[in-house]
mmCIF file of C-alpha atoms in Angstrom:
data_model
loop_
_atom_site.group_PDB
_atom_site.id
_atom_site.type_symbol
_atom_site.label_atom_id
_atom_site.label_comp_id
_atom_site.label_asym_id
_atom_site.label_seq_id
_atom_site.Cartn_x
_atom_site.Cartn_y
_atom_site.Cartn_z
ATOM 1 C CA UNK A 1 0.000 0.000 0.000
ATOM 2 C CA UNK A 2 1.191 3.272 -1.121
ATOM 3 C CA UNK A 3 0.714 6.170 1.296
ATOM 4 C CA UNK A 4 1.615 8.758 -1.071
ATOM 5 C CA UNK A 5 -1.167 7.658 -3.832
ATOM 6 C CA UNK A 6 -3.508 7.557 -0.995
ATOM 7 C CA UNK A 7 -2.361 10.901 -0.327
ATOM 8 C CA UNK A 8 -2.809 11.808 -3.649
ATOM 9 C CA UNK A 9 -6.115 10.320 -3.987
ATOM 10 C CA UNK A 10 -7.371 11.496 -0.415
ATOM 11 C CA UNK A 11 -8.179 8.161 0.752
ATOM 12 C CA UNK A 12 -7.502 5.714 3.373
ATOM 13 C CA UNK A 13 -8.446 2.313 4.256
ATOM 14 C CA UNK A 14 -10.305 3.708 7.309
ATOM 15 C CA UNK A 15 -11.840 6.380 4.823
ATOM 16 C CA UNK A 16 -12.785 5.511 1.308
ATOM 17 C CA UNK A 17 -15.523 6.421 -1.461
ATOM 18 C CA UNK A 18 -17.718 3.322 -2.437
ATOM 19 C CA UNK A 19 -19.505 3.049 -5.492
ATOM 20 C CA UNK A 20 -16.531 3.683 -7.462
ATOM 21 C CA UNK A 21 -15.529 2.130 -10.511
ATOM 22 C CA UNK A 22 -11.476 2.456 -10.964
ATOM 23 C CA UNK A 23 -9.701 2.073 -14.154
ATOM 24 C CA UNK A 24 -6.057 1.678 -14.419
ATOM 25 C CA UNK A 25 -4.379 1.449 -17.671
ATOM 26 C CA UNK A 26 -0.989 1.626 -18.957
ATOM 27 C CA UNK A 27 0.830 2.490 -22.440
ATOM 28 C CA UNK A 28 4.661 0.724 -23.027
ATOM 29 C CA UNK A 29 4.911 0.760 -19.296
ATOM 30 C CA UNK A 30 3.769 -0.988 -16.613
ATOM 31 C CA UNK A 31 1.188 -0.802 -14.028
ATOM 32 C CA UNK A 32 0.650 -3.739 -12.731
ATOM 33 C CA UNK A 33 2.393 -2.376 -9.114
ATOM 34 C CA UNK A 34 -0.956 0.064 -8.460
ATOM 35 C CA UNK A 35 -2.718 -3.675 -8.716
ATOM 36 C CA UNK A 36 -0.813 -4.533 -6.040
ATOM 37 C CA UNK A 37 -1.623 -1.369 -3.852
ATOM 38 C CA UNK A 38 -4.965 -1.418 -4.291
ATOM 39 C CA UNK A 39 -5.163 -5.435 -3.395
ATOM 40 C CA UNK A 40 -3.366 -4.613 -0.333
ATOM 41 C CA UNK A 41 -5.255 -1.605 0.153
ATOM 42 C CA UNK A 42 -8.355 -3.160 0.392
ATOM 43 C CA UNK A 43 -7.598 -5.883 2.039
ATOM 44 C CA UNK A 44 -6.493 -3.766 4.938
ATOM 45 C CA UNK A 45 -9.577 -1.853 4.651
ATOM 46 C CA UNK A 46 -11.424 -5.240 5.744
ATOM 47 C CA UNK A 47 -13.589 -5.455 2.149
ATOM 48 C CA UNK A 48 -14.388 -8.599 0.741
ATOM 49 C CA UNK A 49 -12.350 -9.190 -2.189
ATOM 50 C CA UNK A 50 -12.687 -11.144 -5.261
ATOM 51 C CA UNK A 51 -9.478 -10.840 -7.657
ATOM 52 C CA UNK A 52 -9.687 -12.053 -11.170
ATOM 53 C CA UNK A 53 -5.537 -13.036 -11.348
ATOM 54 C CA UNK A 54 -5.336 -13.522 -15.327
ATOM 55 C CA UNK A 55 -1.741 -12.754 -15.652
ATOM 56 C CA UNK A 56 0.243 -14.366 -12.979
ATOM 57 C CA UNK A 57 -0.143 -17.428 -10.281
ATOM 58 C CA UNK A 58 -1.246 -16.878 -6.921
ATOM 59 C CA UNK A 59 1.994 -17.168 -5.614
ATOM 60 C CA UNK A 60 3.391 -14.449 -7.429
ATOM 61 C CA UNK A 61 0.536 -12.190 -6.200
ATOM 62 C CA UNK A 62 1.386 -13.370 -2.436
ATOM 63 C CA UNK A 63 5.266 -12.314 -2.681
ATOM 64 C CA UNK A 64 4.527 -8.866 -3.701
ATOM 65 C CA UNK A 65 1.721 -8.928 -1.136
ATOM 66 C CA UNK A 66 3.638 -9.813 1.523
ATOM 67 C CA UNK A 67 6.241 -6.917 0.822
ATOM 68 C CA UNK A 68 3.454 -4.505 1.010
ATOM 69 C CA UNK A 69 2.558 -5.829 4.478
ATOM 70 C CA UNK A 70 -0.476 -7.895 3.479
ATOM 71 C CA UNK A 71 -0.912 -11.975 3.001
ATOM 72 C CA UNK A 72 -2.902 -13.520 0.500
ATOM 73 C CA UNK A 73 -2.653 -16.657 2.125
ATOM 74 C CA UNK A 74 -4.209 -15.828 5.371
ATOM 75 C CA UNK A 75 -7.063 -13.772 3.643
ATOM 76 C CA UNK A 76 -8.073 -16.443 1.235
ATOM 77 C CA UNK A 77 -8.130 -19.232 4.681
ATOM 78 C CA UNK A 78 -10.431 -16.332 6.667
ATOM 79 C CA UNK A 79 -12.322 -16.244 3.648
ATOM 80 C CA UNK A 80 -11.982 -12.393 2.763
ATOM 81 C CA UNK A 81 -10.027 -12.542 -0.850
ATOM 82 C CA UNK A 82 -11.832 -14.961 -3.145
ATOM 83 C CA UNK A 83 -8.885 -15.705 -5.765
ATOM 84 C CA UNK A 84 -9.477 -16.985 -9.295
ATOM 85 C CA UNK A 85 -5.951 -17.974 -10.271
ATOM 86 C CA UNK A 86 -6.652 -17.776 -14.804
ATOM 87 C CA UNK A 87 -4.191 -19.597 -15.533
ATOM 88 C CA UNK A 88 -4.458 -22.719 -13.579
ATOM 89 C CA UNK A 89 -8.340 -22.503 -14.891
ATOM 90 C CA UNK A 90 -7.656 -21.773 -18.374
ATOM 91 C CA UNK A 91 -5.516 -24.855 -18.800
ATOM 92 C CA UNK A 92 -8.197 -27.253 -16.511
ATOM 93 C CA UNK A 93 -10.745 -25.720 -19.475
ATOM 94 C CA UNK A 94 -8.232 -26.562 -22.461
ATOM 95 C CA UNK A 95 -7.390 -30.142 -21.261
ATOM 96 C CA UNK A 96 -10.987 -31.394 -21.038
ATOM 97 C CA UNK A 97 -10.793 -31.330 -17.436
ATOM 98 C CA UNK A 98 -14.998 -30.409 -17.507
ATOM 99 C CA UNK A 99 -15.595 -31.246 -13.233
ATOM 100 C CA UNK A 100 -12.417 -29.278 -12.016
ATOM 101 C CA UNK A 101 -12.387 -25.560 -11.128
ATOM 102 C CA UNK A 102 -15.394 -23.069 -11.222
ATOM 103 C CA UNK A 103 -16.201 -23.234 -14.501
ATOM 104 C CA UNK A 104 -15.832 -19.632 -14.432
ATOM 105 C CA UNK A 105 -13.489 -19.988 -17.765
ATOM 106 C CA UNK A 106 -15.845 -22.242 -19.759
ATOM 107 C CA UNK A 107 -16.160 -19.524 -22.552
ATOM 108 C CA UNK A 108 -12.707 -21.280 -23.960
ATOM 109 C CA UNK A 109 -14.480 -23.603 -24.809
ATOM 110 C CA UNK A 110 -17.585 -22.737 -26.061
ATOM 111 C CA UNK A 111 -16.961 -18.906 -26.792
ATOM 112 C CA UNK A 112 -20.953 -19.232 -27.694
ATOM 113 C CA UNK A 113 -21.743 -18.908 -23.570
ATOM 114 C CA UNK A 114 -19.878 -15.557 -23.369
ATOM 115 C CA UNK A 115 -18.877 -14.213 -20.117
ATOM 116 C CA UNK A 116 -21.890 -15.117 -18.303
ATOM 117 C CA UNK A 117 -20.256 -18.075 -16.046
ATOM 118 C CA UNK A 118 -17.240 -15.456 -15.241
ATOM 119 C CA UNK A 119 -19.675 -12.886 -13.994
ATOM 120 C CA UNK A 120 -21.874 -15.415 -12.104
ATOM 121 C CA UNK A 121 -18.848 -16.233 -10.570
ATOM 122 C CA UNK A 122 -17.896 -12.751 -9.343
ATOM 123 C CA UNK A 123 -21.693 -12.511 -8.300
ATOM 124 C CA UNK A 124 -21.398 -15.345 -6.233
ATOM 125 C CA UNK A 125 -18.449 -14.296 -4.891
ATOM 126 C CA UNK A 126 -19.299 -10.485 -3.391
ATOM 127 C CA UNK A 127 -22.875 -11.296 -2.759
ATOM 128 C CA UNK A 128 -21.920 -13.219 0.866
ATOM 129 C CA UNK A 129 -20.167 -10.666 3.060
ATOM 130 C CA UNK A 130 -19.412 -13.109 5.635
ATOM 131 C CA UNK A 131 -20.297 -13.033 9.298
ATOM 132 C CA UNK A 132 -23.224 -14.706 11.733
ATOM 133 C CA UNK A 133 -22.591 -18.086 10.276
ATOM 134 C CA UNK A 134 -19.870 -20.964 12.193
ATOM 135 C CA UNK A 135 -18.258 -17.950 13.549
ATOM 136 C CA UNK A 136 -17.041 -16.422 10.525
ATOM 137 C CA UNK A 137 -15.787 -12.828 10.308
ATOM 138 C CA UNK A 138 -17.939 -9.955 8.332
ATOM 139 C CA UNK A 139 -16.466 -8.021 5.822
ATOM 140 C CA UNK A 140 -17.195 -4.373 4.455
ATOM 141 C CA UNK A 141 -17.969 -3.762 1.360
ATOM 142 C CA UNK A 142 -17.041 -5.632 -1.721
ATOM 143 C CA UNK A 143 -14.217 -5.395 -4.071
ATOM 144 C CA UNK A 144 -14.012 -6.782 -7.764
ATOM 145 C CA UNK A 145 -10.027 -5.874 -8.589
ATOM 146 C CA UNK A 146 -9.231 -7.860 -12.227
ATOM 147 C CA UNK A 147 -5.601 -8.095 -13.492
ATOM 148 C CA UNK A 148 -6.013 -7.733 -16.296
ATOM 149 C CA UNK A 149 -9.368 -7.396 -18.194
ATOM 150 C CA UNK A 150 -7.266 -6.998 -22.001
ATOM 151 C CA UNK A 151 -6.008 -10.403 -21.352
ATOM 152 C CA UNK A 152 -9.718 -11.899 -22.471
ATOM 153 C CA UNK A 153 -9.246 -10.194 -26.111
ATOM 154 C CA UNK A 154 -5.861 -12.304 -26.526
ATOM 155 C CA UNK A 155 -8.358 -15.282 -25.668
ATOM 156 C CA UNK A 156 -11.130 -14.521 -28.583
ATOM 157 C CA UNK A 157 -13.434 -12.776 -26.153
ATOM 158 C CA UNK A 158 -14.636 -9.412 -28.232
ATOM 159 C CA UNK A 159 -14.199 -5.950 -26.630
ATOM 160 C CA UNK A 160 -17.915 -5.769 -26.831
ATOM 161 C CA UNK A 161 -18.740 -8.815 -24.505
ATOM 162 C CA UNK A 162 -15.516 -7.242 -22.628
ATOM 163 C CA UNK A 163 -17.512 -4.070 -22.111
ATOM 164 C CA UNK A 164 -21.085 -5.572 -21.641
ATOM 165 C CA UNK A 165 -19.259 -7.830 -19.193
ATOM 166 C CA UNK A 166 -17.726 -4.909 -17.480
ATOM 167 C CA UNK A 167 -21.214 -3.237 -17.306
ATOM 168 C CA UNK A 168 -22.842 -6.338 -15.517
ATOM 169 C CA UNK A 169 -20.229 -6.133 -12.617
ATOM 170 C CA UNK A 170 -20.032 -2.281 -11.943
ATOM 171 C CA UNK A 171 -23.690 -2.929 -11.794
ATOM 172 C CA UNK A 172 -23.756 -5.779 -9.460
ATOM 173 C CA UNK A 173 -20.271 -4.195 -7.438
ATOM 174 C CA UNK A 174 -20.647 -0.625 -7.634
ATOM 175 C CA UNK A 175 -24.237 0.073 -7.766
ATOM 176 C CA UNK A 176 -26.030 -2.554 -6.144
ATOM 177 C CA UNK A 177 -23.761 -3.996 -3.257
ATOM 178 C CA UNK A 178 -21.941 -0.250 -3.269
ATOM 179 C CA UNK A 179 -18.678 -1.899 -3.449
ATOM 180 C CA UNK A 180 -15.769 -0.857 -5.652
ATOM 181 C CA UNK A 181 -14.275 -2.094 -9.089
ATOM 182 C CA UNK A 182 -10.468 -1.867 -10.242
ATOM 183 C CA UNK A 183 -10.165 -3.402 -13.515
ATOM 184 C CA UNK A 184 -6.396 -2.615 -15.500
ATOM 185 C CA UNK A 185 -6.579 -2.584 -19.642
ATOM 186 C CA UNK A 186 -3.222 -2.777 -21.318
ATOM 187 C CA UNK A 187 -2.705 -0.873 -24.889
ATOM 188 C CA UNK A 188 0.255 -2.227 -26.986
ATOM 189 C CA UNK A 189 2.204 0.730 -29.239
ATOM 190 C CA UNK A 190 1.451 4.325 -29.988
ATOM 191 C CA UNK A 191 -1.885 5.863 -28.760
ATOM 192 C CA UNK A 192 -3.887 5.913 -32.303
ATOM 193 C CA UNK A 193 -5.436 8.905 -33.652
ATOM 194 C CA UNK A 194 -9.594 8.636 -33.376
ATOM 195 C CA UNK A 195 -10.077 7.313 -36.873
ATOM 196 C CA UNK A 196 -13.231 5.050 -36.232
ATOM 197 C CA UNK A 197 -11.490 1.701 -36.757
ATOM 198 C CA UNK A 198 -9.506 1.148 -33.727
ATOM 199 C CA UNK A 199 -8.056 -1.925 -32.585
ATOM 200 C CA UNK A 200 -10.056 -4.001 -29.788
ATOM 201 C CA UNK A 201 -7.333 -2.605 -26.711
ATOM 202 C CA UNK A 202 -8.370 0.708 -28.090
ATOM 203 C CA UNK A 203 -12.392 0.693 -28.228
ATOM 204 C CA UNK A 204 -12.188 -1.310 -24.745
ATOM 205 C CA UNK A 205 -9.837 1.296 -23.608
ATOM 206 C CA UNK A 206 -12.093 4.124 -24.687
ATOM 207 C CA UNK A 207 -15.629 1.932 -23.508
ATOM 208 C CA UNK A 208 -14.030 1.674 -19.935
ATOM 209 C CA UNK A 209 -12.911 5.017 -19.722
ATOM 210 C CA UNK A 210 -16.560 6.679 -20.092
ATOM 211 C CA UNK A 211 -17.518 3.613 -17.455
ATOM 212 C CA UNK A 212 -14.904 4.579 -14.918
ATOM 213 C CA UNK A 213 -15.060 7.077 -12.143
ATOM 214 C CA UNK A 214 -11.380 7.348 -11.338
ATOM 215 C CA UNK A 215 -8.469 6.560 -13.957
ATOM 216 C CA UNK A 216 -5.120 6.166 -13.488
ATOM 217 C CA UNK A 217 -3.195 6.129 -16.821
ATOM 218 C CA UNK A 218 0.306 5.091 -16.508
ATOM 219 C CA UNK A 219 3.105 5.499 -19.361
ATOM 220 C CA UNK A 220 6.688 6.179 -19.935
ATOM 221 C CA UNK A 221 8.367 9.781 -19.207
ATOM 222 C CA UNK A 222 8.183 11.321 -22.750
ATOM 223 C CA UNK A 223 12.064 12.483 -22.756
ATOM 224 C CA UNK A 224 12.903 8.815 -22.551
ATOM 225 C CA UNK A 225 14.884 6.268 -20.030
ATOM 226 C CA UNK A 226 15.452 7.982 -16.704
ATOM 227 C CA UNK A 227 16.973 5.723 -13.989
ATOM 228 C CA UNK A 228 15.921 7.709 -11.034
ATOM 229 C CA UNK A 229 12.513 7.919 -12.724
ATOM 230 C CA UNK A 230 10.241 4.985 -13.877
ATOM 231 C CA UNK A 231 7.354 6.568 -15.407
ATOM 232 C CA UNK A 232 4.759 8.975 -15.107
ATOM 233 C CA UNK A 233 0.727 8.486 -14.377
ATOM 234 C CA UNK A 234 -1.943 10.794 -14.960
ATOM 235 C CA UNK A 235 -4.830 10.583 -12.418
ATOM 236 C CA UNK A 236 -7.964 11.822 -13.725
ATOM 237 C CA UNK A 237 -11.174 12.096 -11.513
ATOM 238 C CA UNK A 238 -14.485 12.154 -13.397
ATOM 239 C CA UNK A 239 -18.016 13.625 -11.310
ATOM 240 C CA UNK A 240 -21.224 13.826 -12.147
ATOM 241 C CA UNK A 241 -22.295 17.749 -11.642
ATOM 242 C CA UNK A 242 -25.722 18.441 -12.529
ATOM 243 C CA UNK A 243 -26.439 17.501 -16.571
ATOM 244 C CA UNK A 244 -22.994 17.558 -17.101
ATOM 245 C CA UNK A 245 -19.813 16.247 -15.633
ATOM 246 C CA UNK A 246 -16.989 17.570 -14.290
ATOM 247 C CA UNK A 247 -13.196 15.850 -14.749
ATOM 248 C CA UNK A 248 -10.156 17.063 -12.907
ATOM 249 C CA UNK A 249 -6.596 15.850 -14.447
ATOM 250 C CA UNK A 250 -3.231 15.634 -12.030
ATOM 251 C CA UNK A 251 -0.078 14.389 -13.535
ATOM 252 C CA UNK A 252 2.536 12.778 -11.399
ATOM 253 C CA UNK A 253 6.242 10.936 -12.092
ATOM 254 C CA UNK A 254 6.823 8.019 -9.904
ATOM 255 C CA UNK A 255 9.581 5.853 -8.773
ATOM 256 C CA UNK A 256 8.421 1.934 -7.694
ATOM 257 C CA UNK A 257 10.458 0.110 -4.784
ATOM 258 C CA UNK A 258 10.506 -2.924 -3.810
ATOM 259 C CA UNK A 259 8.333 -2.420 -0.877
ATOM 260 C CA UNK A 260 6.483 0.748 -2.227
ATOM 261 C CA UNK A 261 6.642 3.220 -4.241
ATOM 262 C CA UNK A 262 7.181 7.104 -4.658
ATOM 263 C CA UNK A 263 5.197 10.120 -6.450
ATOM 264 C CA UNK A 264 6.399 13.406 -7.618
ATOM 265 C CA UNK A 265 3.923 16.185 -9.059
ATOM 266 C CA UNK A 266 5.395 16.707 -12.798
ATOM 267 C CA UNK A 267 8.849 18.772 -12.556
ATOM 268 C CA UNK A 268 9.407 18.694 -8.919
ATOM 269 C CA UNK A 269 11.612 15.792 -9.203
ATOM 270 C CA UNK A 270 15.524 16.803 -9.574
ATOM 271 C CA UNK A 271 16.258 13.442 -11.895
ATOM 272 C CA UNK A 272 13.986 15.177 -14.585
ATOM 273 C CA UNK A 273 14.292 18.776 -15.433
#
């Protein structure tokens, strides 16, 4: 968990807007470490979490975890962080193994079902806050935190079902059960000029973005390598005000450690002038 984002976002895990829907996304870079801070995050704030892990084991999730502070392990056995490890399911799914795992990745094999079984999943899985049954402890709200969502275009899944499927959980997470939703979308190359035919990381890019609440866009510094600097991310905060809305844009440089990480508003950093 990163004190200075929460700073930055004015947030804590004592203090915290529900509802929100939170979009990170990154462009040749990598943001895969706010993932991390808002897993551990969360699970500090006591919510129940369920974390679509599409990109990496369990384990891998756990070691970064338990830098931050935080154990996976001991919040899946109290039953707080429901974990879907994709890639152990994906390969149950692709070797005929039809009675192992939830199920929840079925639409490799029949792409004709959709995303339905992955969202009844995730319904499932924040719907039961826990507490007054064999002793078990109650959660606050829930949290849907998927790492990441672009991974289901790679396996034939269209950015429209991507987006409809995206739809069904802020509705379930964020509206109904006034929870939370962190979903990260990777683009690959340039960022394309608005020519109607964009490629499906672009229109799901674009589709979450008028979703979202909250984005965090992360990307390289634009003068190039910088060894004291990793990156930059923009944070953009989007209201409803009246008929309209109202969107506020901060950009900040970072630096990522291995057990956190720092920010900088742009040019107050002395490794870039």
């Amino acid at each position: 968990m990163y004190t200075e984002l929460n700073s930055i976002l004015s947030t804590t895990p004592d203090s915290f807007t529900q509802g929100e829907f939170i979009l990170v996304s990154d462009r040749q870079s990598d943001a895969s470490f706010l993932i991390h801070h808002f897993l551990s995050f969360y699970l500090r704030a006591r919510c129940k979490v369920c974390f679509l892990g599409l990109v990496q084991s369990f384990s891998h999730y756990n070691a970064v975890s338990q830098r931050l502070g935080v154990s996976l392990a001991q919040a899946k056995e109290k039953g707080q962080l429901i974990f879907l490890e994709g890639l152990t399911e994906s390969l149950s799914v692709l070797s005929q193994e039809t009675n192992s795992g939830s199920q929840a990745m079925d639409f490799l094999r029949d792409p004709t079902v959709g995303l339905r079984r992955l969202y009844e999943f995730i319904r499932s899985s924040v719907s039961s806050s826990g507490g007054g049954e064999d002793g078990a402890e109650e959660w606050g709200p829930p949290v849907l935190l998927v790492d990441d969502v672009s991974v289901l275009l790679s396996l034939g899944v269209s950015a429209e079902a991507v987006l409809d499927f995206s739809h069904y959980c802020r509705a379930t997470v964020c509206s109904q059960l006034q929870g939370n939703t962190v979903m990260l979308v990777r683009c690959d190359g340039e960022e394309v000029v608005d020519d109607g035919d964009d490629e499906g990381s672009e229109r799901l890019l674009k589709g979450l973005t008028h979703q979202c609440s909250l984005t965090l866009h992360v990307q390289g510094l634009p003068t190039g390598y910088c060894r004291d600097i990793h990156g930059q991310v923009e944070v953009c905060w989007r209201r409803r005000q009246g008929d309209g809305q109202n969107t506020q844009k901060k950009l900040f440089q970072y630096k990522v450690h291995d057990k956190g990480a720092s920010f900088f508003a742009r040019g107050t950093s002395s490794a870039v002038l």
